Tab-separated table of C-alpha atoms (C1' of nucleotides) in Angstrom:
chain	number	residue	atom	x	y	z
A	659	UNK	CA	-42.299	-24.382	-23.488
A	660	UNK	CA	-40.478	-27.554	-22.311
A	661	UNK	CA	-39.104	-26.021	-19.161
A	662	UNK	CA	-41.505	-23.007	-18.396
A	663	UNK	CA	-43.465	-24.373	-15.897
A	664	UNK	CA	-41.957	-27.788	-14.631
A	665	UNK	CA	-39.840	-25.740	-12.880
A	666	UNK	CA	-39.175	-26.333	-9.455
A	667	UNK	CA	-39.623	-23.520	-6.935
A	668	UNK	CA	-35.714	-24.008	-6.225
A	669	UNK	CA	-33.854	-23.764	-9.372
A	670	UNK	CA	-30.391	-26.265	-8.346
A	671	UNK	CA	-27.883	-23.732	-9.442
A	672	UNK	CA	-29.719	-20.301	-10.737
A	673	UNK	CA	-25.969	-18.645	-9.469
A	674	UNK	CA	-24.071	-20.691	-12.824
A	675	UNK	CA	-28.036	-20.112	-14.929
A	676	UNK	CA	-27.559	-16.294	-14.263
A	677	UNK	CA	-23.925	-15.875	-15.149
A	678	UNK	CA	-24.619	-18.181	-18.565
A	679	UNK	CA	-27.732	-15.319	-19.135
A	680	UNK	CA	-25.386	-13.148	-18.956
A	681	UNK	CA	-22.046	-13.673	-20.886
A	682	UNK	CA	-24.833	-14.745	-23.845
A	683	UNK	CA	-26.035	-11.128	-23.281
A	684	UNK	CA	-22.680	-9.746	-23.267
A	685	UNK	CA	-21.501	-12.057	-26.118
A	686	UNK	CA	-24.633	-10.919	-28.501
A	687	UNK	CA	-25.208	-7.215	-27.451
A	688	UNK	CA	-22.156	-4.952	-28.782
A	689	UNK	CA	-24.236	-2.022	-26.886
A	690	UNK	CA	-23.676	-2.350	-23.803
A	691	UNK	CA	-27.207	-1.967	-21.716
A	692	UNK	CA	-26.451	-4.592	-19.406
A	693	UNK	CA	-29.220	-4.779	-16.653
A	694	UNK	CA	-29.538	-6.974	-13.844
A	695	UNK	CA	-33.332	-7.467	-14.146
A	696	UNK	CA	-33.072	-8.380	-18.031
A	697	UNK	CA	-30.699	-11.046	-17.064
A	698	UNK	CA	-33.005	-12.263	-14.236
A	699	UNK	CA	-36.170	-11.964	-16.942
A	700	UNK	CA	-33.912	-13.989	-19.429
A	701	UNK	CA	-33.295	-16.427	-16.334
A	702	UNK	CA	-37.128	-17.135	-16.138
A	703	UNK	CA	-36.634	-15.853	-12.065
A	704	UNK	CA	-37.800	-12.652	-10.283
A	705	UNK	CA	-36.046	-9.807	-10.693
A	706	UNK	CA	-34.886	-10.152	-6.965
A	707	UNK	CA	-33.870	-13.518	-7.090
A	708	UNK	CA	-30.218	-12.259	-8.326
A	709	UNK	CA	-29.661	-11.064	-5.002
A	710	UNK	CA	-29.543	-14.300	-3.267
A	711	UNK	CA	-26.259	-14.605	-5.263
A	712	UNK	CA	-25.010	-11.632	-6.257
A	713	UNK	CA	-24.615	-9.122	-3.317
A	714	UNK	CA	-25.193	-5.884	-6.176
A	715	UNK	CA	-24.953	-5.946	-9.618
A	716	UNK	CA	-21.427	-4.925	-9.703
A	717	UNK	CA	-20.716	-8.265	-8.172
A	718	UNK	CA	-21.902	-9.765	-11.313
A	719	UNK	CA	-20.108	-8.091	-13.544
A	720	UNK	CA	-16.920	-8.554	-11.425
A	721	UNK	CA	-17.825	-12.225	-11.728
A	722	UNK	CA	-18.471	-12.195	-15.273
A	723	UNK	CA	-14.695	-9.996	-16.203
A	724	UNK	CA	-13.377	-12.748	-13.847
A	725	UNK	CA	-14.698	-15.406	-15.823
A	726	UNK	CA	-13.541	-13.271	-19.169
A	727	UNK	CA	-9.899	-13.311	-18.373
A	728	UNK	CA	-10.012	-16.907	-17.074
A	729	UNK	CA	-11.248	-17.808	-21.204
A	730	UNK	CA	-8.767	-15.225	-22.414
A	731	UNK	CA	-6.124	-17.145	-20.627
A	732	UNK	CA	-7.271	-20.412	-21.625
A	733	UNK	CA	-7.333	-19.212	-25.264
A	734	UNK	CA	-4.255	-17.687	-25.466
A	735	UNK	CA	-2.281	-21.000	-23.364
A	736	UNK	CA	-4.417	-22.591	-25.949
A	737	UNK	CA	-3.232	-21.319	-29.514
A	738	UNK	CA	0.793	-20.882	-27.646
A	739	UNK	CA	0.676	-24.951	-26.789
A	740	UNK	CA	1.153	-25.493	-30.533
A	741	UNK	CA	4.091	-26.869	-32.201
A	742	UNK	CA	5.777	-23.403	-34.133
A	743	UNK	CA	8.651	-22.969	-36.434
A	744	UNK	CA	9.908	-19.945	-34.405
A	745	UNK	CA	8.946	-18.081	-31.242
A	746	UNK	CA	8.273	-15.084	-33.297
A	747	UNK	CA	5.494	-17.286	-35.060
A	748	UNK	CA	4.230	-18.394	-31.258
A	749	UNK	CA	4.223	-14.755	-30.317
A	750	UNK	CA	2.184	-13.861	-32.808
A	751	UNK	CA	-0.430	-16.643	-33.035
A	752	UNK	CA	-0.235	-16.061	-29.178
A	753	UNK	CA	-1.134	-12.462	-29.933
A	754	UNK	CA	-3.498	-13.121	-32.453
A	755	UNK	CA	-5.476	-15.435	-30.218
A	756	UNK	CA	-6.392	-12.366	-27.675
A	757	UNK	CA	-7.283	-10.282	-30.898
A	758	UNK	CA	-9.616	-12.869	-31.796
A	759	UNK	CA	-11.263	-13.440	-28.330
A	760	UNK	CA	-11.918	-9.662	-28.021
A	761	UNK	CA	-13.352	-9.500	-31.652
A	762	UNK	CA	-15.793	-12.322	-30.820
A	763	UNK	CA	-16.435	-11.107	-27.546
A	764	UNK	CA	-16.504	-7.609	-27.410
A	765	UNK	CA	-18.762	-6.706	-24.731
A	766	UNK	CA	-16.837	-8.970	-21.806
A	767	UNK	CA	-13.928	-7.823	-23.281
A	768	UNK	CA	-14.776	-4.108	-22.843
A	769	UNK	CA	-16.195	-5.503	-19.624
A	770	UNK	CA	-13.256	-6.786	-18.454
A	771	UNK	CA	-11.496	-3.333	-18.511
A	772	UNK	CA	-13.968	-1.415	-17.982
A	773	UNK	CA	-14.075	0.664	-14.889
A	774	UNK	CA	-17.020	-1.685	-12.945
A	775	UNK	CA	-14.654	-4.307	-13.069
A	776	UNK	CA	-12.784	-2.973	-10.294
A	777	UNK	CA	-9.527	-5.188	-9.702
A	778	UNK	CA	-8.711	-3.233	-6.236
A	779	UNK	CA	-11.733	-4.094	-4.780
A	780	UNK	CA	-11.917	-7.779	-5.872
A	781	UNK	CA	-8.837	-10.785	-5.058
A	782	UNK	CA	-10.503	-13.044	-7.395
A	783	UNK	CA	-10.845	-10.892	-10.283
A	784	UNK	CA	-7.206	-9.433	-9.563
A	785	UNK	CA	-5.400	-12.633	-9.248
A	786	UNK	CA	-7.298	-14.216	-12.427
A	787	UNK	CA	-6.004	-11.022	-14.503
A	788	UNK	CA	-2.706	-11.473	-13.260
A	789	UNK	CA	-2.722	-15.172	-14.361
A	790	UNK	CA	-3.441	-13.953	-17.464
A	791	UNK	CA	-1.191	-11.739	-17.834
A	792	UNK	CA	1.374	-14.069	-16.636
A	793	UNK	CA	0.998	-15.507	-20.430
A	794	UNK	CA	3.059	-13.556	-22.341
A	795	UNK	CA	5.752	-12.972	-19.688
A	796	UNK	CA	6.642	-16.834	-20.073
A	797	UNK	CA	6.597	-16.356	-23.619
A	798	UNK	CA	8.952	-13.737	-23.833
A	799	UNK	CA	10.851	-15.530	-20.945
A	800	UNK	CA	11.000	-18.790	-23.318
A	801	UNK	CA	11.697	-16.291	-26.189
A	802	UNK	CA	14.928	-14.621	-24.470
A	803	UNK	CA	16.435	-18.078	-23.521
A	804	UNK	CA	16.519	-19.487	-26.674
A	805	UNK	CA	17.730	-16.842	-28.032
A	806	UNK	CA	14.710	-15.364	-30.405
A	807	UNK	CA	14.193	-12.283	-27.883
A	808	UNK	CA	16.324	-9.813	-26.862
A	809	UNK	CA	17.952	-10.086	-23.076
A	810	UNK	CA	17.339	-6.889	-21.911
A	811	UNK	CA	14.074	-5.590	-19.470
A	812	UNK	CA	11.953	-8.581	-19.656
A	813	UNK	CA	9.316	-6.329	-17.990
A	814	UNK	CA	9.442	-3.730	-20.340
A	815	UNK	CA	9.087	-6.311	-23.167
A	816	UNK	CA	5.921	-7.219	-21.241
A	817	UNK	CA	4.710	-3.870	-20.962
A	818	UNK	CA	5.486	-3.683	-24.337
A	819	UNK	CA	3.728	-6.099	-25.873
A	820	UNK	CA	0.704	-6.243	-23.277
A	821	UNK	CA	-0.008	-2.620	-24.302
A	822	UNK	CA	0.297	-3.013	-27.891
A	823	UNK	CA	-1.703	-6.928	-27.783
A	824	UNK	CA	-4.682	-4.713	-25.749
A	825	UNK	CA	-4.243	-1.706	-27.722
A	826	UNK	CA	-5.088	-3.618	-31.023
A	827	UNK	CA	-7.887	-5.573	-29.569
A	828	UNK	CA	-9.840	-2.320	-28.324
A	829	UNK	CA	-9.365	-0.942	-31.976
A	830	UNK	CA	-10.502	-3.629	-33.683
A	831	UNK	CA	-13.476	-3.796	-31.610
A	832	UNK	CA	-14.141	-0.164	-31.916
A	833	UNK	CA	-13.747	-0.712	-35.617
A	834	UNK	CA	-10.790	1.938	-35.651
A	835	UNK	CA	-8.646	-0.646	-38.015
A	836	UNK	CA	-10.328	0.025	-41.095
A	837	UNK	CA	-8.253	-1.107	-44.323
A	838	UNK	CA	-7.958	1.633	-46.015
A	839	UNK	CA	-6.463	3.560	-42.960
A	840	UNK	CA	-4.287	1.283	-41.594
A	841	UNK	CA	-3.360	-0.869	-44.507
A	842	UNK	CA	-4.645	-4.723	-45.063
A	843	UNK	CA	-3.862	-7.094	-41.958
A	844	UNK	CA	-3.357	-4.489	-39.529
A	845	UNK	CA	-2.855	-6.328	-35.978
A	846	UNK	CA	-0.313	-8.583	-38.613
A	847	UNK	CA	1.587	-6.134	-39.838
A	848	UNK	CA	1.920	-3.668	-36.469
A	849	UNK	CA	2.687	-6.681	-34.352
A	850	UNK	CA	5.332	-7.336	-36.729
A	851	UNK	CA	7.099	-3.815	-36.096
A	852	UNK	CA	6.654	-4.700	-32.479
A	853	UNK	CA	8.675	-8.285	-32.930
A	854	UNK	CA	11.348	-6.151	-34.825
A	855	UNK	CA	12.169	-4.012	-31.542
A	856	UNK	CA	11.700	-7.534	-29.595
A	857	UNK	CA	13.832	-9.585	-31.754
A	858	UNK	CA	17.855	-9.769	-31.973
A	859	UNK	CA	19.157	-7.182	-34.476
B	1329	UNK	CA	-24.971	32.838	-3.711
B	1330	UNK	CA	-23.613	35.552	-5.925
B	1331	UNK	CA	-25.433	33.533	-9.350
B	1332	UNK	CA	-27.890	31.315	-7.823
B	1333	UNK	CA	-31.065	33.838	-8.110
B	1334	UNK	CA	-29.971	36.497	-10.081
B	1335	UNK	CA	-29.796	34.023	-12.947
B	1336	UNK	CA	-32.272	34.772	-16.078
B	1337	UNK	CA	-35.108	32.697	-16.970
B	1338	UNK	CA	-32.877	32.047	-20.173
B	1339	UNK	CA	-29.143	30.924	-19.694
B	1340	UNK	CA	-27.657	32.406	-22.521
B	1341	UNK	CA	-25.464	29.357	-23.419
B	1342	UNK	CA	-26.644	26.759	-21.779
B	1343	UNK	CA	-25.140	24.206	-24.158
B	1344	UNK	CA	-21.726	24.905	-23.262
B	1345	UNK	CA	-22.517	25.151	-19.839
B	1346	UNK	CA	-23.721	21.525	-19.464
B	1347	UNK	CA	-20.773	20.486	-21.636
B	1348	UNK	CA	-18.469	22.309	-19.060
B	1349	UNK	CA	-20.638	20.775	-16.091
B	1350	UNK	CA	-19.721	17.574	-17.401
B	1351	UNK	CA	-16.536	17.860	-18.545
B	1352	UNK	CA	-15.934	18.996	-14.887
B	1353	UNK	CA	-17.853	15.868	-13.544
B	1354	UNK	CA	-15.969	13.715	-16.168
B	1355	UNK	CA	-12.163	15.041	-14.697
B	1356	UNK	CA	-13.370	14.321	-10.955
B	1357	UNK	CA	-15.003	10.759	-11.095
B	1358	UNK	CA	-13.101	7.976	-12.189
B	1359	UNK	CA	-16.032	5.781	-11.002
B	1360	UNK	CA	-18.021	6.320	-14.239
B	1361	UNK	CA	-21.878	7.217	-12.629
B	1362	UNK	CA	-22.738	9.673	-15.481
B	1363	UNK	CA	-26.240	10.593	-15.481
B	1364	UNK	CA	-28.003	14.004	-17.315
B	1365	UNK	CA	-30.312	15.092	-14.079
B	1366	UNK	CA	-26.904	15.055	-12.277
B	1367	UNK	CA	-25.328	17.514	-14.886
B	1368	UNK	CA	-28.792	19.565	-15.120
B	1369	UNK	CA	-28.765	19.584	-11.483
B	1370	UNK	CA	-25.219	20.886	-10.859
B	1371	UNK	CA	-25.626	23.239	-13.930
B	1372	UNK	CA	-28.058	24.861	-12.035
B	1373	UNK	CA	-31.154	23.917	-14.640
B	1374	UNK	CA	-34.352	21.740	-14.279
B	1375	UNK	CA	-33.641	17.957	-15.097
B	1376	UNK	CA	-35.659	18.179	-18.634
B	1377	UNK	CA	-33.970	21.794	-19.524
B	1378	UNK	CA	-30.623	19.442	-21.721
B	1379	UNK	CA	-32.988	18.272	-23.894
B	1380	UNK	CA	-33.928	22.004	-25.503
B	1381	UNK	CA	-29.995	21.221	-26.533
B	1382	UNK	CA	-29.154	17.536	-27.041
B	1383	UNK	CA	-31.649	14.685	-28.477
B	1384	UNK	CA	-30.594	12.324	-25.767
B	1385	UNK	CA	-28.287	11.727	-22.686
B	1386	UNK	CA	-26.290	9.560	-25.813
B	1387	UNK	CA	-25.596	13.163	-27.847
B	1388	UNK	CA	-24.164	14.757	-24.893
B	1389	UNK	CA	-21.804	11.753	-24.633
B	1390	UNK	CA	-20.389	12.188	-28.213
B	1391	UNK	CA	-20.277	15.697	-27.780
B	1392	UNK	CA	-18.071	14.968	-24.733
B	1393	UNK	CA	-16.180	12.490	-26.407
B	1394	UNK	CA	-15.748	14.770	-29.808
B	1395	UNK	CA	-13.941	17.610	-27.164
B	1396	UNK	CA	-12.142	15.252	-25.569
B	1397	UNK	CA	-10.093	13.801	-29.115
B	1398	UNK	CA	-10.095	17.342	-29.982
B	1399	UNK	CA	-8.092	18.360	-26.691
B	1400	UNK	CA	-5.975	14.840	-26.834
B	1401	UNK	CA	-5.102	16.668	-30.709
B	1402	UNK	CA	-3.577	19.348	-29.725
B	1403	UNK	CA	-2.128	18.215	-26.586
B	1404	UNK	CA	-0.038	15.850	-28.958
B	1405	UNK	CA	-0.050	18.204	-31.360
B	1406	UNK	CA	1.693	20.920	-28.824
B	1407	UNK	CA	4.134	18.490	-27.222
B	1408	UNK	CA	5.108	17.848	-30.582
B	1409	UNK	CA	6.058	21.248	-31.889
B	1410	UNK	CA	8.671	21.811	-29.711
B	1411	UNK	CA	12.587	21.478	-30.485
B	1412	UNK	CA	13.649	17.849	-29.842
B	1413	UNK	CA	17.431	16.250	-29.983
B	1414	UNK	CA	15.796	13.567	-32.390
B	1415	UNK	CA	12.605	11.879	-34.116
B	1416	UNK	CA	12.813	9.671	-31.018
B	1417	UNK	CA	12.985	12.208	-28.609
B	1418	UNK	CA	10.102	13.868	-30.265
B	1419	UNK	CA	8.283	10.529	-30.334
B	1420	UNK	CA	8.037	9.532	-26.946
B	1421	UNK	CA	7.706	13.044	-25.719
B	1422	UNK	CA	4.426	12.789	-27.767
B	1423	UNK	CA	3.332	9.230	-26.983
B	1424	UNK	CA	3.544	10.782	-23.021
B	1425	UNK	CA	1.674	13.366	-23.848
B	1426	UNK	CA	-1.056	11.036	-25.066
B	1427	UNK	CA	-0.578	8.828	-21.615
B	1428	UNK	CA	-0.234	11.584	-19.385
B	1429	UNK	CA	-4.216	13.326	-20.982
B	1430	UNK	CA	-5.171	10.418	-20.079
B	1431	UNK	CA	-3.983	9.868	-16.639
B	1432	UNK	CA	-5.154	13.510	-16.468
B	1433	UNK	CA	-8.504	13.336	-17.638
B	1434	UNK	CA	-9.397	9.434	-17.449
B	1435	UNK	CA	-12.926	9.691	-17.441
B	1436	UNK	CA	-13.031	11.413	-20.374
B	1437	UNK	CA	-10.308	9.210	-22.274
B	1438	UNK	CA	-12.403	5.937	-21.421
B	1439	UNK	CA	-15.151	7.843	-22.491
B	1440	UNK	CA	-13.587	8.690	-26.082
B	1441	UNK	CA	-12.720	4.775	-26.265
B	1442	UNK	CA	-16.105	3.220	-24.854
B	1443	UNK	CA	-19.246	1.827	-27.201
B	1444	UNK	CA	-21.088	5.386	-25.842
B	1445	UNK	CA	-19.481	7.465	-28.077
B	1446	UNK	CA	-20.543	5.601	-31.221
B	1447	UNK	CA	-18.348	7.148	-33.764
B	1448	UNK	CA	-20.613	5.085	-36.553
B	1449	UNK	CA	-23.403	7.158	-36.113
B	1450	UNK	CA	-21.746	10.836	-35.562
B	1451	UNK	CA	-19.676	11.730	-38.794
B	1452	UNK	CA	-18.375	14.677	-36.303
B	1453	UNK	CA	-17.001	12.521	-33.885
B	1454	UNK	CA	-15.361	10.240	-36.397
B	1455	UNK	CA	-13.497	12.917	-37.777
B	1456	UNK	CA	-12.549	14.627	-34.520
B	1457	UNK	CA	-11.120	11.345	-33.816
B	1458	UNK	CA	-9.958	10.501	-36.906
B	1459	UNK	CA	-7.715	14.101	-37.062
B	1460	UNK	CA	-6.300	12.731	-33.927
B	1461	UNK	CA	-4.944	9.876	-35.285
B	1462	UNK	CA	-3.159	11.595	-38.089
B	1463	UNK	CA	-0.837	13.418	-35.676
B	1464	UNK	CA	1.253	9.960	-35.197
B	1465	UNK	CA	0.887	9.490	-39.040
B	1466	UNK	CA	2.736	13.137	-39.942
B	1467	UNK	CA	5.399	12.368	-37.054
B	1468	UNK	CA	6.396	8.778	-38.464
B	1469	UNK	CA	6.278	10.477	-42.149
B	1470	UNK	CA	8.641	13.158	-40.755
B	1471	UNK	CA	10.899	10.139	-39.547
B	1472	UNK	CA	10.723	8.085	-42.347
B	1473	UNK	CA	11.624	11.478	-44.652
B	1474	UNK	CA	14.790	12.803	-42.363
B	1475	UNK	CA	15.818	9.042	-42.023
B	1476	UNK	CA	15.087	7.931	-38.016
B	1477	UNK	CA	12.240	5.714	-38.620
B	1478	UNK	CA	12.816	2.536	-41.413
B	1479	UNK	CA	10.594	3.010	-44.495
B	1480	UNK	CA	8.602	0.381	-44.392
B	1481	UNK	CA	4.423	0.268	-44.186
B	1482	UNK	CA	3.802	3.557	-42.719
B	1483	UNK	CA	0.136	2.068	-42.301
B	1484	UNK	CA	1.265	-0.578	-39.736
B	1485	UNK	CA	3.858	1.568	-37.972
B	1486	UNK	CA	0.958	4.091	-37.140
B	1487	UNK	CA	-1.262	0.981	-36.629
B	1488	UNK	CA	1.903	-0.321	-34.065
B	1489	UNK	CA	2.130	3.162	-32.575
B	1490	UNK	CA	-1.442	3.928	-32.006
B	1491	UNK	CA	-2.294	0.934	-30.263
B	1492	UNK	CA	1.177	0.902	-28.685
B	1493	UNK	CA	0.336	4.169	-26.830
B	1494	UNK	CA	-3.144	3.687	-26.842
B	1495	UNK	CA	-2.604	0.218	-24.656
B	1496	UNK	CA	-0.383	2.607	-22.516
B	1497	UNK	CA	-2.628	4.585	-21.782
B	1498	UNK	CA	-5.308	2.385	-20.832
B	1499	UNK	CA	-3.382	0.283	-18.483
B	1500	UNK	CA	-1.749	3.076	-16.939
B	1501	UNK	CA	-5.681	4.233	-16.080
B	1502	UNK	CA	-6.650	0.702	-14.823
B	1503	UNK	CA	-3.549	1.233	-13.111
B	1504	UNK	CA	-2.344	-1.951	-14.849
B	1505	UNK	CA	1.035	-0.397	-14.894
B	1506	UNK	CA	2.171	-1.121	-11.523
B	1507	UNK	CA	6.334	-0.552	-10.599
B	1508	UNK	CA	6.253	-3.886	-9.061
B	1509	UNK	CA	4.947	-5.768	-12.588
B	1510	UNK	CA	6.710	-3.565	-14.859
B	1511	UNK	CA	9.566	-2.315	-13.585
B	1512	UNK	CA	10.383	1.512	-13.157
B	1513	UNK	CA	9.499	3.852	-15.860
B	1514	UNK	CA	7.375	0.928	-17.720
B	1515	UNK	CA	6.055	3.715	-20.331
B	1516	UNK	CA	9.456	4.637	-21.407
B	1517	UNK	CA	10.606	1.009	-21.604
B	1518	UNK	CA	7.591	0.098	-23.363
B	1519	UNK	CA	8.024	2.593	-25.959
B	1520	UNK	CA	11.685	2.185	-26.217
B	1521	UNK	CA	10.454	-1.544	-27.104
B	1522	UNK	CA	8.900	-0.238	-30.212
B	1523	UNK	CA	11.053	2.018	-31.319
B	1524	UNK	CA	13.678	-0.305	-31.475
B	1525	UNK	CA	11.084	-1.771	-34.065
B	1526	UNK	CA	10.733	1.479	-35.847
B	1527	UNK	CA	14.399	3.216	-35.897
B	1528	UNK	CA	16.466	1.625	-38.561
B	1529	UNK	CA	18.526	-0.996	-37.303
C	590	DT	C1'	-47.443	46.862	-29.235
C	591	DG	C1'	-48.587	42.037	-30.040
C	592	DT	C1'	-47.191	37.516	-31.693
C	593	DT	C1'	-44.252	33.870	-31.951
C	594	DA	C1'	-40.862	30.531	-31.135
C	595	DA	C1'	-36.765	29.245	-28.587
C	596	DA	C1'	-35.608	27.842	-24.190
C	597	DG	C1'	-37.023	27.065	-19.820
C	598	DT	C1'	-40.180	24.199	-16.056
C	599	DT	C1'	-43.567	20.752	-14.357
C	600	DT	C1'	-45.599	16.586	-14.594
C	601	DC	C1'	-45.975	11.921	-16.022
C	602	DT	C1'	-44.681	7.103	-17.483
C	603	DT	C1'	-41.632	3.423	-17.594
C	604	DC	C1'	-37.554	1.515	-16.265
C	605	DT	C1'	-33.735	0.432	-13.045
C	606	DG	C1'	-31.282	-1.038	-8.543
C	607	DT	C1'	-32.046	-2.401	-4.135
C	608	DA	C1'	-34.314	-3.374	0.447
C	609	DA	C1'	-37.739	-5.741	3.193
C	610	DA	C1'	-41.248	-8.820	4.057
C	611	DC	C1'	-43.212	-13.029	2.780
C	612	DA	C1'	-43.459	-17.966	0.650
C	613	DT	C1'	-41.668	-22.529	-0.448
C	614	DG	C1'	-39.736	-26.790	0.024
C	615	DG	C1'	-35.733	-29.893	0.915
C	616	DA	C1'	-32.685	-31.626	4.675
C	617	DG	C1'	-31.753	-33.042	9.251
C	618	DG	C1'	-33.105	-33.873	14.105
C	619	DA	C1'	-37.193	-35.225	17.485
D	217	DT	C1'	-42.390	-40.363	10.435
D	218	DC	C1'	-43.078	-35.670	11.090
D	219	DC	C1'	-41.630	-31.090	12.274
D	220	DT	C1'	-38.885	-27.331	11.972
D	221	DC	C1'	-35.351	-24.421	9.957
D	222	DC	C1'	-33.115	-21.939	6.475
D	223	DA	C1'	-31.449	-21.328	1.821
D	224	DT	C1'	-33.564	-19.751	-2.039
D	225	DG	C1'	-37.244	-18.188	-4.169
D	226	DT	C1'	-41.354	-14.178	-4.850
D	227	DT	C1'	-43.941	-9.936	-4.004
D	228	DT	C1'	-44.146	-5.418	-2.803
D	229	DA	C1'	-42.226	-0.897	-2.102
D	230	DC	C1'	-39.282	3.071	-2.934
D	231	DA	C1'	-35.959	6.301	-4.788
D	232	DG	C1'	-33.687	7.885	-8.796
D	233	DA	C1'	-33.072	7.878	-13.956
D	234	DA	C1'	-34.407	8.614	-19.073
D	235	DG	C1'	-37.350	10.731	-21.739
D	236	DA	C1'	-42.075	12.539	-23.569
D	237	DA	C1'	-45.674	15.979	-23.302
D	238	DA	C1'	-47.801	19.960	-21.874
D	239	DC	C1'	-47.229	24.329	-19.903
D	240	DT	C1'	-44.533	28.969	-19.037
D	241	DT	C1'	-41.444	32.683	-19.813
D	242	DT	C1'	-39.148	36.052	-22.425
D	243	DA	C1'	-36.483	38.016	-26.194
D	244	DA	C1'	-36.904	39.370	-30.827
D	245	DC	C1'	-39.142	41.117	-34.583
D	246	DA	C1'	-43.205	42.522	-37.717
DNA sequence: TGTTAAAGTTTCTTCTGTAAACATGGAGGA
DNA sequence: TCCTCCATGTTTACAGAAGAAACTTTAACA
């Protein structure tokens, strides 16, 4: 009741208010019934008021899978920053950090590759996936020159481990790395056969 | 013209009709705007006539998603069977398979992977997916037996492969896989990545 | 033949996205 | 200082969707 009716007509920066509505909702709901006019409800703000902002609500969500590989990135430069006693420790942590994101944010996660967050119809939401992605490349980079890594197909190792990184994460989140099917520490253990086909013989 | 009026009050299987309706709708749009009056409407049938056969729009969408891990089955399942040089060979011939059902049908395939088709609440899905999944588990037994794969964890070298392929196939929809990022023929690198994890050394 | 129930249709309510018209109030020029 | 403009709100309106309820048709069976 503090802020329900002190305030003012204008709100000083609803845009920032509306995406914060809405990566809670995303964060919280694991069913994914994202609507524009429960965000604007949840805003305190008319259910048209999005549209000063937000040409449609696939703008919003663009926005939003933007914002959710900007964090992924930031998480994953995070927990690589770290002082390791190998690269194949720093690859993992690395890898381990994106697990974790997705498993505590699974609905901007989904959102993020989902099919409404179109990267051919969006710069800003292609070129902050591609920073992202740019991660692990200088890991493996850093990973071939001294040594740890294999020298051969750098993108392939990329493609490699991207796929296999992503692959986990949407498992876990869709719960499809039960114990007793895929053994205890799953993303531990299947990122480790990975690292053997990375790793010098 | 030859079925529009000379249909019966009663379809005679309307079920599968609306499951073909949509599986048809599902192999056209990648841009995911699923809705039942759609299906109904291009099925021929008044918008309210799906729920004489499904409990909700929801149902249909595990149905959908049930056929669709059934098909992905025996795709795999047939590229499998056939006469290969080696495990390997047989391997990545079957991990394409997966990647190219999906680039075939990705609608359904993000479908089969997205938090509609709940596989905690539909013991039929879960084990239409979960049959699925044991096709890479028999393949990497057959490897480990006749000696190409190391025999180690079987549980995180199907855990490796499944989210290996899986993250394959995924990017390759988002088309995430682009020649320019990943080289030529980033599947086949990719996969040779991992089974240079899984042969014996 | 008459009854019944499965499988259709029609109609209704509530919700959504989005457009258009209207209201407010802060900032900058007369 | 006051007036006007425009960004940013609100209200109202409309089409399309999910789903519930009541009504209709027709095949099957006593």
């Amino acid at each position: 009741m503090s802020e329900t009716k002190d305030r003012p007509y204008h709100h000083g920066d609803l845009r920032r208010a509306l995406i914060d509505t809405a990566l809670a909702m995303l964060a919280t709901n694991q069913n994914w019934t994202f609507t524009l006019r429960e965000v604007a409800r949840r805003t305190g703000v008319s259910h048209a008021a999005p549209y000063k902002h937000f040409q449609d609500r696939e703008m919003l969500l663009r926005e939003l899978a933007r914002i959710g590989f900007v964090r992924l990135g930031e998480c994953m430069a995070e927990a690589m920053s770290q002082d390791f006693p190998s690269t194949r420790a720093q690859f993992v942590t690395t890898a381990q950090a994106c697990i974790d994101f997705a498993l505590g944010n699974p609905g901007l996660y989904r959102l993020m590759f989902s099919s409404d967050a179109d990267k051919t119809i969006d710069p800003q939401l292609h070129d902050a996936a591609m920073n992202t992605f740019a991660i692990p490349l200088r890991l493996l980079e850093d990973g071939q020159e001294d040594g740890s890594f294999r020298k051969v197909g750098i993108r392939a190792q990329v493609a490699a481990s991207w796929a296999q990184v992503h692959g986990l994460a949407m498992l876990a989140i869709s719960g499809q790395l039960l114990e007793d099917k895929v053994g205890p520490e799953p993303v531990r253990a299947a990122l480790d056969v990975l690292l053997d086909g990375l790793c010098r013989q």
